[in-house]
mmCIF file of C-alpha atoms and ligand atoms in Angstrom:
data_model
loop_
_atom_site.group_PDB
_atom_site.id
_atom_site.type_symbol
_atom_site.label_atom_id
_atom_site.label_comp_id
_atom_site.label_asym_id
_atom_site.label_seq_id
_atom_site.Cartn_x
_atom_site.Cartn_y
_atom_site.Cartn_z
ATOM 1 C CA MET W 1 23.069 -13.053 18.515
ATOM 2 C CA HIS W 2 20.285 -11.095 20.786
ATOM 3 C CA ASN W 3 18.117 -14.112 22.295
ATOM 4 C CA VAL W 4 15.154 -12.404 21.287
ATOM 5 C CA MET W 5 15.823 -12.444 17.554
ATOM 6 C CA LYS W 6 17.188 -15.932 17.926
ATOM 7 C CA SER W 7 13.492 -16.711 19.390
ATOM 8 C CA PHE W 8 11.853 -15.712 16.603
ATOM 9 C CA ARG W 9 14.296 -17.739 14.513
ATOM 10 C CA GLU W 10 13.476 -20.525 16.173
ATOM 11 C CA VAL W 11 9.310 -19.705 15.268
ATOM 12 C CA LEU W 12 10.382 -19.314 12.213
ATOM 13 C CA SER W 13 11.853 -22.673 11.219
ATOM 14 C CA ASN W 14 8.971 -24.359 12.963
ATOM 15 C CA ALA W 15 6.407 -22.175 11.157
ATOM 16 C CA SER W 16 5.243 -24.141 7.064
ATOM 17 C CA ASN W 17 2.741 -20.952 6.487
ATOM 18 C CA ILE W 18 4.381 -17.304 6.435
ATOM 19 C CA LEU W 19 3.281 -13.789 5.741
ATOM 20 C CA ILE W 20 5.551 -10.978 4.762
ATOM 21 C CA LEU W 21 3.613 -8.545 5.090
ATOM 22 C CA THR W 22 5.438 -4.828 3.707
ATOM 23 C CA GLY W 23 4.667 -1.028 3.098
ATOM 24 C CA SER W 24 7.582 1.814 1.826
ATOM 25 C CA GLY W 25 10.000 1.470 4.603
ATOM 26 C CA ILE W 26 11.705 -1.308 3.208
ATOM 27 C CA SER W 27 12.157 0.347 -0.187
ATOM 28 C CA ALA W 28 13.571 3.573 2.271
ATOM 29 C CA GLU W 29 16.771 1.973 2.015
ATOM 30 C CA SER W 30 16.867 1.907 -1.952
ATOM 31 C CA GLY W 31 16.239 5.687 -1.893
ATOM 32 C CA VAL W 32 12.868 4.969 -2.867
ATOM 33 C CA PRO W 33 11.425 8.076 -0.347
ATOM 34 C CA THR W 34 8.282 6.635 2.477
ATOM 35 C CA PHE W 35 4.703 8.066 2.189
ATOM 36 C CA ARG W 36 4.910 10.204 5.941
ATOM 37 C CA GLY W 37 8.183 10.567 6.238
ATOM 38 C CA ALA W 38 10.794 13.856 4.794
ATOM 39 C CA GLY W 39 10.629 12.706 1.533
ATOM 40 C CA GLY W 40 7.184 12.256 1.421
ATOM 41 C CA PHE W 41 6.470 15.516 -0.833
ATOM 42 C CA TRP W 42 6.518 16.322 -4.483
ATOM 43 C CA ARG W 43 6.932 19.758 -4.849
ATOM 44 C CA LYS W 44 4.309 21.478 -3.121
ATOM 45 C CA TYR W 45 1.682 18.402 -2.369
ATOM 46 C CA GLN W 46 1.353 15.965 -0.030
ATOM 47 C CA ALA W 47 0.816 12.200 -1.757
ATOM 48 C CA GLN W 48 -2.686 11.924 0.483
ATOM 49 C CA SER W 49 -3.964 15.448 -1.698
ATOM 50 C CA LEU W 50 -2.378 13.529 -5.471
ATOM 51 C CA ALA W 51 -3.309 10.389 -4.811
ATOM 52 C CA THR W 52 -7.325 10.774 -5.513
ATOM 53 C CA PRO W 53 -10.126 10.110 -7.591
ATOM 54 C CA GLU W 54 -11.130 13.530 -7.126
ATOM 55 C CA ALA W 55 -7.640 15.315 -7.756
ATOM 56 C CA PHE W 56 -6.977 13.189 -11.246
ATOM 57 C CA ALA W 57 -10.749 14.415 -11.763
ATOM 58 C CA ALA W 58 -9.619 18.079 -11.348
ATOM 59 C CA ASN W 59 -6.052 17.818 -13.155
ATOM 60 C CA PRO W 60 -5.511 14.365 -14.529
ATOM 61 C CA SER W 61 -2.454 16.248 -15.795
ATOM 62 C CA LEU W 62 -1.003 17.460 -12.561
ATOM 63 C CA VAL W 63 -1.647 13.649 -11.259
ATOM 64 C CA TRP W 64 0.446 11.856 -14.548
ATOM 65 C CA GLU W 65 2.892 14.329 -13.667
ATOM 66 C CA PHE W 66 4.044 12.946 -10.410
ATOM 67 C CA TYR W 67 3.184 9.438 -11.663
ATOM 68 C CA GLU W 68 5.332 9.838 -14.265
ATOM 69 C CA TYR W 69 8.231 11.078 -11.645
ATOM 70 C CA ARG W 70 7.481 8.481 -9.572
ATOM 71 C CA ARG W 71 7.890 5.804 -12.557
ATOM 72 C CA GLN W 72 11.512 7.490 -13.601
ATOM 73 C CA LEU W 73 12.612 7.364 -9.854
ATOM 74 C CA VAL W 74 12.047 3.771 -8.893
ATOM 75 C CA SER W 75 12.657 3.008 -12.397
ATOM 76 C CA LYS W 76 16.228 3.929 -11.243
ATOM 77 C CA VAL W 77 16.697 2.405 -7.816
ATOM 78 C CA LYS W 78 17.558 -1.109 -7.220
ATOM 79 C CA PRO W 79 16.319 -3.628 -4.613
ATOM 80 C CA ASN W 80 17.787 -3.910 -1.386
ATOM 81 C CA LYS W 81 19.458 -6.642 1.412
ATOM 82 C CA ALA W 82 15.881 -6.761 2.712
ATOM 83 C CA HIS W 83 14.047 -7.594 -0.521
ATOM 84 C CA GLU W 84 16.562 -9.930 -1.574
ATOM 85 C CA ALA W 85 16.402 -11.237 1.374
ATOM 86 C CA VAL W 86 13.409 -11.830 1.662
ATOM 87 C CA ALA W 87 12.763 -13.078 -1.713
ATOM 88 C CA GLU W 88 15.258 -15.525 -0.890
ATOM 89 C CA PHE W 89 13.729 -16.838 2.151
ATOM 90 C CA GLN W 90 10.847 -17.994 -0.039
ATOM 91 C CA LYS W 91 12.517 -19.765 -1.988
ATOM 92 C CA ARG W 92 14.190 -21.761 0.891
ATOM 93 C CA LYS W 93 10.895 -22.584 2.636
ATOM 94 C CA ILE W 94 9.168 -23.212 -1.098
ATOM 95 C CA ALA W 95 12.053 -25.989 -1.315
ATOM 96 C CA GLU W 96 11.642 -26.796 1.822
ATOM 97 C CA GLY W 97 7.778 -27.383 0.754
ATOM 98 C CA LYS W 98 6.217 -25.200 3.176
ATOM 99 C CA ASN W 99 4.530 -21.601 1.962
ATOM 100 C CA VAL W 100 5.786 -17.822 1.886
ATOM 101 C CA SER W 101 3.052 -15.087 1.075
ATOM 102 C CA ILE W 102 4.298 -11.509 0.200
ATOM 103 C CA VAL W 103 1.540 -8.928 0.597
ATOM 104 C CA THR W 104 2.784 -5.034 -0.064
ATOM 105 C CA GLN W 105 1.421 -2.334 0.105
ATOM 106 C CA ASN W 106 4.398 -0.546 -2.419
ATOM 107 C CA ILE W 107 3.444 -0.003 -5.741
ATOM 108 C CA ASP W 108 7.324 0.158 -6.779
ATOM 109 C CA GLY W 109 7.745 -3.694 -7.915
ATOM 110 C CA LEU W 110 10.407 -4.515 -6.030
ATOM 111 C CA HIS W 111 9.991 -7.119 -4.351
ATOM 112 C CA GLN W 112 10.137 -8.972 -7.888
ATOM 113 C CA LYS W 113 12.970 -7.064 -8.899
ATOM 114 C CA ALA W 114 14.611 -9.256 -6.291
ATOM 115 C CA GLY W 115 12.733 -12.617 -6.878
ATOM 116 C CA ALA W 116 9.920 -12.943 -5.157
ATOM 117 C CA GLN W 117 6.919 -14.420 -6.375
ATOM 118 C CA ASP W 118 3.021 -14.278 -6.214
ATOM 119 C CA VAL W 119 3.476 -11.392 -4.287
ATOM 120 C CA LEU W 120 0.059 -10.046 -3.969
ATOM 121 C CA GLU W 121 0.197 -5.920 -4.423
ATOM 122 C CA LEU W 122 -2.490 -4.814 -2.468
ATOM 123 C CA HIS W 123 -2.448 -1.279 -3.927
ATOM 124 C CA GLY W 124 -1.627 -1.224 -7.966
ATOM 125 C CA SER W 125 1.295 -0.324 -8.966
ATOM 126 C CA LEU W 126 3.202 1.944 -11.284
ATOM 127 C CA TYR W 127 3.870 0.137 -13.988
ATOM 128 C CA LYS W 128 -0.389 -0.706 -14.802
ATOM 129 C CA THR W 129 -2.512 1.751 -16.439
ATOM 130 C CA ARG W 130 -6.542 1.293 -15.785
ATOM 131 C CA CYS W 131 -8.861 2.677 -18.847
ATOM 132 C CA THR W 132 -11.313 5.149 -16.861
ATOM 133 C CA LYS W 133 -13.343 4.118 -19.062
ATOM 134 C CA CYS W 134 -13.367 -0.102 -21.243
ATOM 135 C CA HIS W 135 -11.141 -0.728 -17.164
ATOM 136 C CA ASN W 136 -9.330 -2.472 -19.091
ATOM 137 C CA ILE W 137 -5.307 -2.956 -16.680
ATOM 138 C CA ALA W 138 -2.443 -3.478 -18.833
ATOM 139 C CA ILE W 139 1.522 -3.284 -17.924
ATOM 140 C CA ASN W 140 3.168 -0.086 -19.622
ATOM 141 C CA GLU W 141 6.805 0.605 -18.565
ATOM 142 C CA ASN W 142 7.594 2.867 -20.812
ATOM 143 C CA ILE W 143 9.633 5.852 -19.767
ATOM 144 C CA PRO W 144 8.374 8.257 -20.674
ATOM 145 C CA ILE W 145 4.973 6.656 -20.824
ATOM 146 C CA CYS W 146 3.760 9.248 -23.225
ATOM 147 C CA PRO W 147 5.611 12.211 -25.427
ATOM 148 C CA ALA W 148 3.840 15.356 -23.921
ATOM 149 C CA LEU W 149 4.981 13.427 -20.086
ATOM 150 C CA ALA W 150 8.253 13.767 -21.781
ATOM 151 C CA GLY W 151 10.936 15.108 -19.205
ATOM 152 C CA LYS W 152 7.841 16.367 -16.846
ATOM 153 C CA GLY W 153 7.260 15.736 -13.284
ATOM 154 C CA SER W 154 10.282 17.763 -10.848
ATOM 155 C CA PRO W 155 9.336 17.294 -7.229
ATOM 156 C CA ASP W 156 11.059 21.412 -7.860
ATOM 157 C CA PRO W 157 8.100 23.372 -5.641
ATOM 158 C CA ASN W 158 8.622 26.103 -8.396
ATOM 159 C CA ILE W 159 7.884 24.556 -10.863
ATOM 160 C CA MET W 160 4.945 24.716 -12.931
ATOM 161 C CA SER W 161 1.983 22.534 -13.571
ATOM 162 C CA SER W 162 2.267 21.628 -17.490
ATOM 163 C CA ASP W 163 -1.085 21.648 -17.435
ATOM 164 C CA ILE W 164 -1.095 18.738 -20.809
ATOM 165 C CA PRO W 165 -4.190 19.018 -21.912
ATOM 166 C CA ARG W 166 -6.861 15.027 -21.756
ATOM 167 C CA GLU W 167 -5.846 14.031 -25.402
ATOM 168 C CA GLU W 168 -2.308 14.111 -24.917
ATOM 169 C CA LEU W 169 -2.343 11.961 -22.144
ATOM 170 C CA PRO W 170 -1.942 8.539 -21.933
ATOM 171 C CA ARG W 171 -5.011 7.376 -23.705
ATOM 172 C CA CYS W 172 -6.499 3.421 -23.497
ATOM 173 C CA GLU W 173 -5.273 1.333 -26.750
ATOM 174 C CA ILE W 174 -7.884 -0.994 -26.672
ATOM 175 C CA GLU W 175 -9.818 -0.762 -30.040
ATOM 176 C CA ASP W 176 -12.649 1.427 -30.293
ATOM 177 C CA CYS W 177 -11.309 2.970 -27.102
ATOM 178 C CA GLY W 178 -9.115 5.425 -26.434
ATOM 179 C CA ALA W 179 -10.548 7.108 -22.923
ATOM 180 C CA LEU W 180 -8.063 8.744 -20.765
ATOM 181 C CA LEU W 181 -5.791 6.426 -18.728
ATOM 182 C CA ARG W 182 -5.304 6.327 -14.985
ATOM 183 C CA PRO W 183 -2.555 4.675 -12.957
ATOM 184 C CA ASP W 184 -3.675 0.933 -11.821
ATOM 185 C CA ILE W 185 -3.376 2.228 -8.111
ATOM 186 C CA ILE W 186 -5.786 2.571 -5.353
ATOM 187 C CA TRP W 187 -5.770 6.270 -4.367
ATOM 188 C CA PHE W 188 -7.116 7.258 -1.316
ATOM 189 C CA GLY W 189 -11.471 7.006 -0.216
ATOM 190 C CA GLU W 190 -10.968 3.929 -3.073
ATOM 191 C CA GLN W 191 -11.712 -0.073 -1.954
ATOM 192 C CA LEU W 192 -9.013 -2.370 -2.387
ATOM 193 C CA ASP W 193 -9.418 -5.029 -5.542
ATOM 194 C CA GLU W 194 -12.315 -7.299 -3.923
ATOM 195 C CA ASN W 195 -10.336 -10.655 -5.356
ATOM 196 C CA VAL W 196 -6.956 -8.745 -3.912
ATOM 197 C CA LEU W 197 -8.553 -8.233 -0.716
ATOM 198 C CA GLN W 198 -9.771 -11.417 -0.278
ATOM 199 C CA GLN W 199 -6.901 -13.208 -0.824
ATOM 200 C CA ALA W 200 -5.448 -10.977 1.438
ATOM 201 C CA PHE W 201 -7.824 -12.376 4.496
ATOM 202 C CA ASP W 202 -7.435 -16.253 3.368
ATOM 203 C CA ILE W 203 -3.503 -15.428 3.797
ATOM 204 C CA ILE W 204 -4.278 -13.848 7.299
ATOM 205 C CA ALA W 205 -6.581 -16.499 8.888
ATOM 206 C CA SER W 206 -4.545 -19.176 7.440
ATOM 207 C CA CYS W 207 -0.970 -18.364 8.203
ATOM 208 C CA ASP W 208 1.415 -19.518 11.645
ATOM 209 C CA ALA W 209 3.842 -16.614 11.755
ATOM 210 C CA CYS W 210 4.075 -13.326 10.296
ATOM 211 C CA LEU W 211 6.653 -10.373 9.601
ATOM 212 C CA VAL W 212 5.374 -6.845 8.909
ATOM 213 C CA ILE W 213 8.166 -4.742 7.767
ATOM 214 C CA GLY W 214 8.079 -1.209 7.728
ATOM 215 C CA THR W 215 4.571 0.328 7.202
ATOM 216 C CA SER W 216 3.153 2.888 9.811
ATOM 217 C CA ALA W 217 0.740 0.821 10.442
ATOM 218 C CA ILE W 218 -1.962 3.573 9.940
ATOM 219 C CA VAL W 219 -3.617 3.058 6.722
ATOM 220 C CA TYR W 220 -7.162 0.520 5.959
ATOM 221 C CA PRO W 221 -7.306 -1.592 5.308
ATOM 222 C CA ALA W 222 -3.858 -2.893 5.260
ATOM 223 C CA ALA W 223 -3.332 -1.177 8.562
ATOM 224 C CA MET W 224 -5.719 -4.328 10.351
ATOM 225 C CA PHE W 225 -3.872 -7.728 8.890
ATOM 226 C CA ALA W 226 -1.069 -7.345 11.177
ATOM 227 C CA PRO W 227 -3.141 -6.837 14.723
ATOM 228 C CA GLN W 228 -6.060 -9.527 13.011
ATOM 229 C CA VAL W 229 -2.939 -11.883 13.024
ATOM 230 C CA ALA W 230 -1.317 -11.332 16.457
ATOM 231 C CA ARG W 231 -5.192 -11.728 17.995
ATOM 232 C CA ARG W 232 -5.367 -14.942 16.853
ATOM 233 C CA ASN W 233 -2.182 -16.027 19.176
ATOM 234 C CA VAL W 234 0.240 -16.060 16.521
ATOM 235 C CA PRO W 235 3.795 -14.863 16.453
ATOM 236 C CA VAL W 236 4.015 -11.589 14.760
ATOM 237 C CA ALA W 237 7.576 -9.863 14.392
ATOM 238 C CA GLU W 238 7.404 -6.081 13.110
ATOM 239 C CA PHE W 239 10.272 -4.693 11.878
ATOM 240 C CA ASN W 240 10.888 -0.861 11.797
ATOM 241 C CA ILE W 241 12.892 1.934 12.811
ATOM 242 C CA GLU W 242 10.020 3.213 15.048
ATOM 243 C CA GLU W 243 7.073 2.290 16.707
ATOM 244 C CA THR W 244 3.456 1.991 15.442
ATOM 245 C CA PRO W 245 0.260 2.097 16.342
ATOM 246 C CA ALA W 246 0.480 -0.923 16.283
ATOM 247 C CA THR W 247 3.659 -2.132 18.231
ATOM 248 C CA GLY W 248 1.760 -3.173 21.627
ATOM 249 C CA GLN W 249 0.001 -5.573 19.846
ATOM 250 C CA MET W 250 2.534 -7.526 18.168
ATOM 251 C CA GLN W 251 4.513 -10.430 20.190
ATOM 252 C CA TYR W 252 7.753 -8.773 19.048
ATOM 253 C CA HIS W 253 9.286 -5.832 17.708
ATOM 254 C CA PHE W 254 12.895 -5.618 15.918
ATOM 255 C CA GLN W 255 13.937 -1.570 15.873
ATOM 256 C CA GLY W 256 16.153 -0.528 13.222
ATOM 257 C CA PRO W 257 16.816 -0.283 9.486
ATOM 258 C CA CYS W 258 15.726 -3.033 7.812
ATOM 259 C CA THR W 259 18.029 -4.115 5.708
ATOM 260 C CA THR W 260 19.617 -5.239 8.980
ATOM 261 C CA THR W 261 17.330 -6.564 10.875
ATOM 262 C CA VAL W 262 15.398 -8.321 8.493
ATOM 263 C CA THR W 263 18.321 -9.622 6.668
ATOM 264 C CA GLU W 264 19.252 -11.572 10.321
ATOM 265 C CA ALA W 265 15.864 -12.629 10.970
ATOM 266 C CA LEU W 266 15.608 -14.798 7.669
ATOM 267 C CA ALA W 267 19.382 -15.232 7.307
HETATM 268 C C1 LIG Z 301 11.526 1.757 8.356
HETATM 269 C C2 LIG Z 301 12.679 2.131 7.156
HETATM 270 C C3 LIG Z 301 14.305 1.362 7.570
HETATM 271 C C4 LIG Z 301 11.256 3.811 7.029
HETATM 272 N N1 LIG Z 301 13.582 0.238 8.059
HETATM 273 N N2 LIG Z 301 11.063 0.411 8.738
HETATM 274 C C5 LIG Z 301 -10.814 3.323 9.081
HETATM 275 C C6 LIG Z 301 -10.540 4.054 9.552
HETATM 276 C C7 LIG Z 301 -9.473 5.646 9.552
HETATM 277 C C8 LIG Z 301 -9.652 5.577 7.746
HETATM 278 C C9 LIG Z 301 -9.981 4.706 6.578
HETATM 279 C C10 LIG Z 301 -10.854 3.211 7.663
HETATM 280 N N3 LIG Z 301 -10.932 3.332 6.562
HETATM 281 C C11 LIG Z 301 -10.847 3.224 5.247
HETATM 282 C C12 LIG Z 301 -10.236 4.277 5.791
HETATM 283 C C13 LIG Z 301 -9.810 5.770 5.048
HETATM 284 C C14 LIG Z 301 -8.155 5.254 4.538
HETATM 285 C C15 LIG Z 301 -7.233 5.545 5.382
HETATM 286 O O1 LIG Z 301 -6.920 4.680 6.049
HETATM 287 N N4 LIG Z 301 -6.876 6.532 5.914
HETATM 288 C C16 LIG Z 301 -5.863 6.812 7.109
HETATM 289 C C17 LIG Z 301 -4.951 7.951 6.470
HETATM 290 C C18 LIG Z 301 -6.288 7.453 8.316
HETATM 291 N N5 LIG Z 301 -8.275 4.378 3.296
HETATM 292 C C19 LIG Z 301 -8.738 4.090 2.257
HETATM 293 O O2 LIG Z 301 -9.434 5.236 1.570
HETATM 294 C C20 LIG Z 301 -8.016 2.509 1.912
HETATM 295 N N6 LIG Z 301 -9.828 2.571 1.109
HETATM 296 C C21 LIG Z 301 -10.945 1.614 1.545
HETATM 297 O O3 LIG Z 301 -10.544 1.682 2.962
HETATM 298 O O4 LIG Z 301 -11.847 1.580 1.135
HETATM 299 C C22 LIG Z 301 -13.118 1.409 1.404
HETATM 300 C C23 LIG Z 301 -13.737 2.914 2.398
HETATM 301 C C24 LIG Z 301 -12.998 4.631 1.561
HETATM 302 C C25 LIG Z 301 -13.197 5.054 2.262
HETATM 303 C C26 LIG Z 301 -14.071 5.503 3.646
HETATM 304 C C27 LIG Z 301 -13.725 4.300 4.200
HETATM 305 C C28 LIG Z 301 -13.813 2.929 3.713
HETATM 306 C C29 LIG Z 301 -7.320 2.850 0.711
HETATM 307 C C30 LIG Z 301 -6.032 3.036 1.026
HETATM 308 C C31 LIG Z 301 -5.034 3.045 -0.357
HETATM 309 C C32 LIG Z 301 -3.542 3.401 0.147
HETATM 310 N N7 LIG Z 301 -3.219 3.926 -0.833
HETATM 311 C C33 LIG Z 301 -1.423 4.879 -0.625
HETATM 312 C C34 LIG Z 301 -2.067 5.676 -1.927
HETATM 313 C C35 LIG Z 301 -1.405 4.882 -3.137
HETATM 314 C C36 LIG Z 301 -1.401 6.209 -4.309
HETATM 315 C C37 LIG Z 301 1.033 6.563 -4.268
HETATM 316 O O5 LIG Z 301 1.164 5.543 -3.780
HETATM 317 O O6 LIG Z 301 0.742 7.105 -5.236
HETATM 318 O O7 LIG Z 301 -0.671 3.720 -0.483
HETATM 319 S S1 LIG Z 301 -1.869 5.594 0.221
HETATM 320 C C38 LIG Z 301 -0.270 5.423 1.026
HETATM 321 O O8 LIG Z 301 -0.264 4.491 2.151
HETATM 322 C C39 LIG Z 301 0.517 4.184 0.119
HETATM 323 C C40 LIG Z 301 1.367 3.362 1.257
HETATM 324 O O9 LIG Z 301 0.834 2.010 0.265
HETATM 325 C C41 LIG Z 301 0.404 3.618 2.498
HETATM 326 C C42 LIG Z 301 0.668 3.106 3.497
HETATM 327 O O10 LIG Z 301 1.824 3.582 3.315
HETATM 328 P P1 LIG Z 301 3.275 2.944 4.439
HETATM 329 O O11 LIG Z 301 3.749 2.184 3.130
HETATM 330 O O12 LIG Z 301 3.077 2.507 5.895
HETATM 331 O O13 LIG Z 301 4.085 3.925 4.557
HETATM 332 P P2 LIG Z 301 4.640 5.092 5.817
HETATM 333 O O14 LIG Z 301 5.570 6.527 5.040
HETATM 334 O O15 LIG Z 301 3.086 5.513 6.212
HETATM 335 O O16 LIG Z 301 5.206 4.442 6.321
HETATM 336 C C43 LIG Z 301 7.010 3.732 6.588
HETATM 337 C C44 LIG Z 301 7.298 3.624 7.420
HETATM 338 O O17 LIG Z 301 8.588 2.732 7.468
HETATM 339 C C45 LIG Z 301 7.355 4.575 8.938
HETATM 340 O O18 LIG Z 301 7.121 3.245 9.935
HETATM 341 C C46 LIG Z 301 8.540 4.178 8.749
HETATM 342 O O19 LIG Z 301 8.982 4.664 10.021
HETATM 343 C C47 LIG Z 301 8.747 2.759 8.356
HETATM 344 N N8 LIG Z 301 10.744 2.646 7.793
HETATM 345 N N9 LIG Z 301 12.337 3.552 6.736
HETATM 346 C C48 LIG Z 301 12.074 -0.153 8.361
HETATM 347 N N10 LIG Z 301 14.854 1.859 6.631
HETATM 348 ZN ZN1 LIG Z 302 -10.424 1.392 -22.904
#
């Protein structure tokens, strides 16, 4: 084993409050496309142009088709070795009386599927809806999410959008409400949930080791979390197939697919 990996494994064995921050790169080897990689397009759109409140207001049918597609895709994939290594590491550390906090930008639920506990989802979940009127949040794993979206959401760029009437899109099930539902996901230009953000800040301020796995480190506020930890002189290790804008600030950088590098670090 490489000396640098040995050194980081030693850091981990002495740490008692470990933060694991993840992005879409950890799910790439499960078959979930990353945002800024080649698979980041749906039809002719980039996520940046559909994952906004403006896009939803202008065309909720198109945005729901996009999310129906991603719900379908993610429901078919499995957690990979990196998700499993994270979940097993957390279990092991808890048994030693230590703490491992998993904070993810992902909305795919794969950490939880691998058995991870208390995952803090910064950007929401593909499997939750939020009412646009009464703001009720509900878990919803139905595929299709409503009859009108059955068989919709093909990523083929030549497909015409379905223009499903609002009444036939997912609707709130709270009595006397029935308003349009949206995905419970933080879109560009929206604030993260205050409570979730506060929990993240508490973890950032208290951890004594940190892993940051599969994130491009360009979307705020999550992009500042690992650099903030590093500034306290806490050892931070980045796991990525390439360098990121944060790499220079990290004590460790393990380059390569995370199913290899993360499993080695956490074994
Ligand atoms: C592998 C791998 C393998 C691949 N192994 N690695 C300050 C400065 C500038 C801009 C802003 C700012 N503050 C706010 C903004 C605006 C905006 C922002 O940050 N924009 C940037 C693009 C500059 N931020 C926001 O709008 C946030 N809100 C906010 O800050 O509110 C206050 C505010 C509002 C407005 C103005 C100012 C302040 C909200 C952000 C919500 C992000 N939501 C999304 C979309 C969710 C919807 C959906 O999924 O449909 O969340 S954006 C998208 O990016 C998604 C992801 O969680 C997020 C992060 O992406 P991630 O996970 O890092 O993926 P990629 O693809 O970027 O990177 C993958 C990485 O994996 C790569 O590095 C690969 O190399 C690597 N990799 N295979 C290891 N096998
Ligand atoms: Zn409602």
